[in-house]
Amino acid sequence: AQSVTQLDSQVPVFEEAPVELRCNYSSSVSVYLFWYVQYPNQGLQLLLKYLSGSTLVKGINGFEAEFNKSQTSFHLRKPSVHISDTAEYFCAVSENSGYALNFGKGTSLLVTP
Amino acid sequence: EPEVTQTPSHQVTQMGQEVILRCVPISNHLYFYWYRQILGQKVEFLVSFYNNEISEKSEIFDDQFSVERPDGSNFTLKIRSTKLEDSAMYFCASSEDHNSPLHFGNGTRLTVT
């Protein structure tokens, strides 16, 4: 069975500072990894995904994530955040690249001036 | 950009009543999903649907739940006799094929009183 752990429930950060949102997973098989973002009163939007190939994945809005198989991690990073990045961020894992996503509990990113 | 649309945005119902949540997936997508998020908890997979039948479902998706694609555009989730614990945000999603990422709607907030 898979599980996803997002170690931080809330991450406060100042505008233009770098940020890292942590995600660890466990699975007995190869997995596909995703980060989704949820802005207030909106649905989940795909930020980036790792299916195979390069372990450094670039997504939308300047975010990137690195798949580390030995550490079973898929941390999300951005070198300089904006106020508009304030949102809930969800890490998810799947044994298929599509359905039955298993989500983490989410990390609330709060960017302040 | 095409998007998944869900109606209504907020549904209030009394315990024991039937409720139908509606979704219009992206038109060329073939796989459809329902997820839910109880307040303060993680997003949970309910069911996936392909070729007019359920392809996978979670333990949450018991006999009280059903899904249907009544025509070429809508995808519905029915809860036969709602319970207080069914109160949650319900997200519909669709994907082009099972190797493509999911596109989520903005959700329907269901409140059972």
CSV table of C-alpha atoms in Angstrom, one decimal:
chain,number,residue,atom,x,y,z
A,1,ALA,CA,0.0,0.0,0.0
A,2,GLN,CA,1.1,3.5,-0.7
A,3,SER,CA,1.3,6.4,1.7
A,4,VAL,CA,2.2,10.1,1.4
A,5,THR,CA,3.6,12.2,4.1
A,6,GLN,CA,3.8,16.0,3.9
A,7,LEU,CA,5.9,16.9,6.9
A,8,ASP,CA,4.8,20.5,7.2
A,9,SER,CA,1.2,21.5,7.6
A,10,GLN,CA,2.0,25.2,7.4
A,11,VAL,CA,5.0,27.0,5.9
A,12,PRO,CA,5.1,30.8,6.3
A,13,VAL,CA,7.7,32.6,4.1
A,14,PHE,CA,8.5,36.1,3.1
A,15,GLU,CA,8.0,37.3,-0.4
A,16,GLU,CA,11.0,36.7,-2.7
A,17,ALA,CA,12.4,34.1,-0.3
A,18,PRO,CA,13.1,30.5,-1.4
A,19,VAL,CA,10.8,27.8,-0.2
A,20,GLU,CA,10.8,24.0,0.0
A,21,LEU,CA,7.7,21.9,0.7
A,22,ARG,CA,8.6,18.4,1.7
A,23,CYS,CA,7.0,15.2,0.6
A,24,ASN,CA,7.9,11.6,1.4
A,25,TYR,CA,6.2,8.5,0.2
A,26,SER,CA,6.2,4.8,0.7
A,27,SER,CA,5.3,2.2,-1.8
A,28,SER,CA,6.3,-1.4,-2.6
A,29,VAL,CA,6.2,-0.7,-6.4
A,30,SER,CA,7.3,2.0,-8.8
A,31,VAL,CA,5.2,5.1,-8.4
A,32,TYR,CA,4.3,8.3,-10.2
A,33,LEU,CA,4.5,11.5,-8.3
A,34,PHE,CA,2.5,14.7,-8.5
A,35,TRP,CA,2.2,18.1,-6.9
A,36,TYR,CA,-1.1,19.9,-7.0
A,37,VAL,CA,-2.0,23.4,-5.9
A,38,GLN,CA,-5.3,24.6,-4.6
A,39,TYR,CA,-6.0,28.3,-4.5
A,40,PRO,CA,-8.8,29.5,-2.2
A,41,ASN,CA,-12.2,28.5,-3.4
A,42,GLN,CA,-10.8,26.7,-6.5
A,43,GLY,CA,-10.1,23.1,-7.5
A,44,LEU,CA,-6.8,21.3,-7.6
A,45,GLN,CA,-4.4,22.3,-10.4
A,46,LEU,CA,-1.5,20.2,-11.5
A,47,LEU,CA,1.8,21.9,-10.8
A,48,LEU,CA,4.1,19.2,-12.0
A,49,LYS,CA,4.5,15.5,-12.3
A,50,TYR,CA,7.2,12.8,-12.4
A,51,LEU,CA,6.5,9.8,-14.5
A,52,SER,CA,9.9,8.7,-15.6
A,53,GLY,CA,13.2,10.1,-16.9
A,54,SER,CA,15.0,13.1,-15.4
A,55,THR,CA,14.6,13.3,-11.7
A,56,LEU,CA,14.4,17.1,-11.7
A,57,VAL,CA,11.0,18.1,-12.9
A,58,LYS,CA,10.0,21.6,-13.8
A,59,GLY,CA,6.4,22.8,-13.5
A,60,ILE,CA,4.3,25.9,-13.8
A,61,ASN,CA,4.7,29.1,-12.0
A,62,GLY,CA,8.5,28.6,-11.5
A,63,PHE,CA,8.1,25.5,-9.3
A,64,GLU,CA,10.3,22.4,-9.6
A,65,ALA,CA,10.6,19.2,-7.7
A,66,GLU,CA,13.3,16.5,-7.5
A,67,PHE,CA,12.5,12.8,-7.3
A,68,ASN,CA,14.9,11.0,-4.9
A,69,LYS,CA,14.3,7.3,-5.0
A,70,SER,CA,16.8,6.4,-2.2
A,71,GLN,CA,15.2,8.9,0.1
A,72,THR,CA,11.7,8.3,-1.2
A,73,SER,CA,11.1,12.0,-1.4
A,74,PHE,CA,9.7,14.4,-3.9
A,75,HIS,CA,10.2,17.9,-2.4
A,76,LEU,CA,8.8,20.9,-4.1
A,77,ARG,CA,10.9,24.1,-4.4
A,78,LYS,CA,10.8,27.6,-5.7
A,79,PRO,CA,13.7,30.0,-5.6
A,80,SER,CA,11.7,33.1,-5.1
A,81,VAL,CA,8.0,33.1,-4.0
A,82,HIS,CA,5.3,35.7,-4.7
A,83,ILE,CA,2.3,36.7,-2.7
A,84,SER,CA,0.2,35.0,-5.3
A,85,ASP,CA,1.8,31.6,-4.4
A,86,THR,CA,-0.2,31.6,-1.2
A,87,ALA,CA,-2.2,28.4,-1.5
A,88,GLU,CA,-2.6,24.8,-0.3
A,89,TYR,CA,-0.1,22.4,-1.9
A,90,PHE,CA,-0.7,18.7,-2.2
A,91,CYS,CA,1.7,15.9,-2.9
A,92,ALA,CA,0.2,12.8,-4.5
A,93,VAL,CA,1.4,9.4,-5.6
A,94,SER,CA,-0.1,6.8,-7.9
A,95,GLU,CA,0.9,3.3,-9.1
A,96,ASN,CA,-0.5,4.4,-12.4
A,97,SER,CA,0.1,7.8,-13.9
A,98,GLY,CA,-3.6,8.5,-13.8
A,99,TYR,CA,-6.2,7.4,-11.4
A,100,ALA,CA,-6.5,6.5,-7.8
A,101,LEU,CA,-4.2,9.2,-6.6
A,102,ASN,CA,-3.2,9.0,-3.0
A,103,PHE,CA,-2.8,12.5,-1.6
A,104,GLY,CA,-0.9,13.8,1.3
A,105,LYS,CA,-2.6,16.0,3.9
A,106,GLY,CA,-1.4,19.2,2.2
A,107,THR,CA,0.9,22.0,3.1
A,108,SER,CA,-0.5,25.5,3.5
A,109,LEU,CA,2.0,28.0,2.1
A,110,LEU,CA,1.6,31.6,3.3
A,111,VAL,CA,3.6,34.3,1.6
A,112,THR,CA,3.8,37.6,3.3
A,113,PRO,CA,5.4,40.9,2.3
B,1,GLU,CA,-8.3,26.2,-21.8
B,2,PRO,CA,-11.1,23.6,-21.4
B,3,GLU,CA,-12.0,22.8,-17.8
B,4,VAL,CA,-14.0,20.5,-15.6
B,5,THR,CA,-17.1,22.1,-14.3
B,6,GLN,CA,-19.1,21.1,-11.2
B,7,THR,CA,-22.6,22.1,-10.1
B,8,PRO,CA,-23.7,23.3,-7.6
B,9,SER,CA,-20.8,24.9,-5.9
B,10,HIS,CA,-22.6,24.4,-2.5
B,11,GLN,CA,-25.3,21.9,-1.7
B,12,VAL,CA,-27.1,21.7,1.7
B,13,THR,CA,-29.2,18.7,2.4
B,14,GLN,CA,-30.9,17.0,5.3
B,15,MET,CA,-29.7,13.7,6.7
B,16,GLY,CA,-31.3,10.8,5.0
B,17,GLN,CA,-32.0,12.7,1.8
B,18,GLU,CA,-30.6,11.7,-1.6
B,19,VAL,CA,-28.2,14.1,-3.3
B,20,ILE,CA,-26.8,14.2,-6.8
B,21,LEU,CA,-23.6,16.0,-7.6
B,22,ARG,CA,-23.0,16.9,-11.2
B,23,CYS,CA,-19.9,17.3,-13.2
B,24,VAL,CA,-19.1,18.1,-16.8
B,25,PRO,CA,-15.7,16.6,-17.7
B,26,ILE,CA,-13.5,17.9,-20.4
B,27,SER,CA,-15.1,16.9,-23.7
B,28,ASN,CA,-12.4,14.6,-25.2
B,29,HIS,CA,-11.5,12.9,-21.9
B,30,LEU,CA,-12.4,9.3,-21.4
B,31,TYR,CA,-11.6,8.7,-17.7
B,32,PHE,CA,-13.6,10.2,-14.9
B,33,TYR,CA,-13.1,10.3,-11.1
B,34,TRP,CA,-14.6,11.5,-7.9
B,35,TYR,CA,-12.6,12.5,-4.9
B,36,ARG,CA,-13.7,14.0,-1.6
B,37,GLN,CA,-12.0,16.2,1.0
B,38,ILE,CA,-13.5,16.3,4.5
B,39,LEU,CA,-12.7,19.6,6.2
B,40,GLY,CA,-9.2,19.5,7.6
B,41,GLN,CA,-8.4,16.2,6.1
B,42,LYS,CA,-6.7,14.9,3.0
B,43,VAL,CA,-8.2,14.5,-0.4
B,44,GLU,CA,-9.4,10.9,-0.8
B,45,PHE,CA,-10.1,8.9,-3.8
B,46,LEU,CA,-13.7,7.6,-4.2
B,47,VAL,CA,-14.1,6.1,-7.7
B,48,SER,CA,-12.8,6.0,-11.2
B,49,PHE,CA,-15.0,5.4,-14.3
B,50,TYR,CA,-14.2,4.4,-17.8
B,51,ASN,CA,-16.2,3.0,-20.7
B,52,ASN,CA,-19.4,3.3,-18.8
B,53,GLU,CA,-18.3,1.2,-15.8
B,54,ILE,CA,-16.5,1.6,-12.6
B,55,SER,CA,-12.8,0.7,-13.0
B,56,GLU,CA,-11.7,1.2,-9.4
B,57,LYS,CA,-13.3,2.3,-6.1
B,58,SER,CA,-12.1,2.8,-2.6
B,59,GLU,CA,-13.5,1.5,0.7
B,60,ILE,CA,-15.3,4.8,1.1
B,61,PHE,CA,-17.4,4.1,-2.0
B,62,ASP,CA,-20.0,1.8,-0.4
B,63,ASP,CA,-23.5,0.9,-1.5
B,64,GLN,CA,-24.8,4.4,-0.6
B,65,PHE,CA,-22.8,5.8,-3.5
B,66,SER,CA,-23.3,5.4,-7.2
B,67,VAL,CA,-22.0,7.1,-10.4
B,68,GLU,CA,-23.5,7.5,-13.7
B,69,ARG,CA,-22.8,9.0,-17.1
B,70,PRO,CA,-26.4,9.6,-18.2
B,71,ASP,CA,-25.5,11.3,-21.5
B,72,GLY,CA,-22.4,12.3,-23.5
B,73,SER,CA,-21.4,15.1,-21.3
B,74,ASN,CA,-22.4,14.7,-17.6
B,75,PHE,CA,-20.9,12.6,-14.9
B,76,THR,CA,-22.8,12.3,-11.7
B,77,LEU,CA,-22.3,11.1,-8.1
B,78,LYS,CA,-25.3,10.1,-6.2
B,79,ILE,CA,-25.5,9.6,-2.5
B,80,ARG,CA,-28.7,7.7,-1.6
B,81,SER,CA,-29.2,8.5,2.0
B,82,THR,CA,-26.8,11.1,3.2
B,83,LYS,CA,-25.2,11.0,6.6
B,84,LEU,CA,-23.6,13.8,8.6
B,85,GLU,CA,-20.2,12.4,7.9
B,86,ASP,CA,-20.8,12.8,4.2
B,87,SER,CA,-20.3,16.5,4.6
B,88,ALA,CA,-17.2,17.3,2.5
B,89,MET,CA,-15.9,19.0,-0.6
B,90,TYR,CA,-16.4,16.6,-3.6
B,91,PHE,CA,-14.1,17.0,-6.5
B,92,CYS,CA,-14.7,15.6,-10.0
B,93,ALA,CA,-11.8,15.0,-12.3
B,94,SER,CA,-11.2,13.7,-15.8
B,95,SER,CA,-8.2,12.6,-17.8
B,96,GLU,CA,-7.7,12.0,-21.5
B,97,ASP,CA,-6.4,8.5,-20.9
B,98,HIS,CA,-5.0,6.5,-18.0
B,99,ASN,CA,-1.5,7.8,-18.6
B,100,SER,CA,-2.5,11.5,-18.5
B,101,PRO,CA,-2.7,13.7,-15.4
B,102,LEU,CA,-6.1,14.5,-13.9
B,103,HIS,CA,-7.9,17.8,-14.4
B,104,PHE,CA,-10.0,18.7,-11.4
B,105,GLY,CA,-13.1,20.8,-11.1
B,106,ASN,CA,-13.6,23.5,-8.4
B,107,GLY,CA,-15.6,21.1,-6.2
B,108,THR,CA,-19.0,21.0,-4.7
B,109,ARG,CA,-19.2,21.6,-1.0
B,110,LEU,CA,-21.8,19.2,0.5
B,111,THR,CA,-23.3,20.1,3.9
B,112,VAL,CA,-25.5,17.5,5.5
B,113,THR,CA,-27.6,18.8,8.4
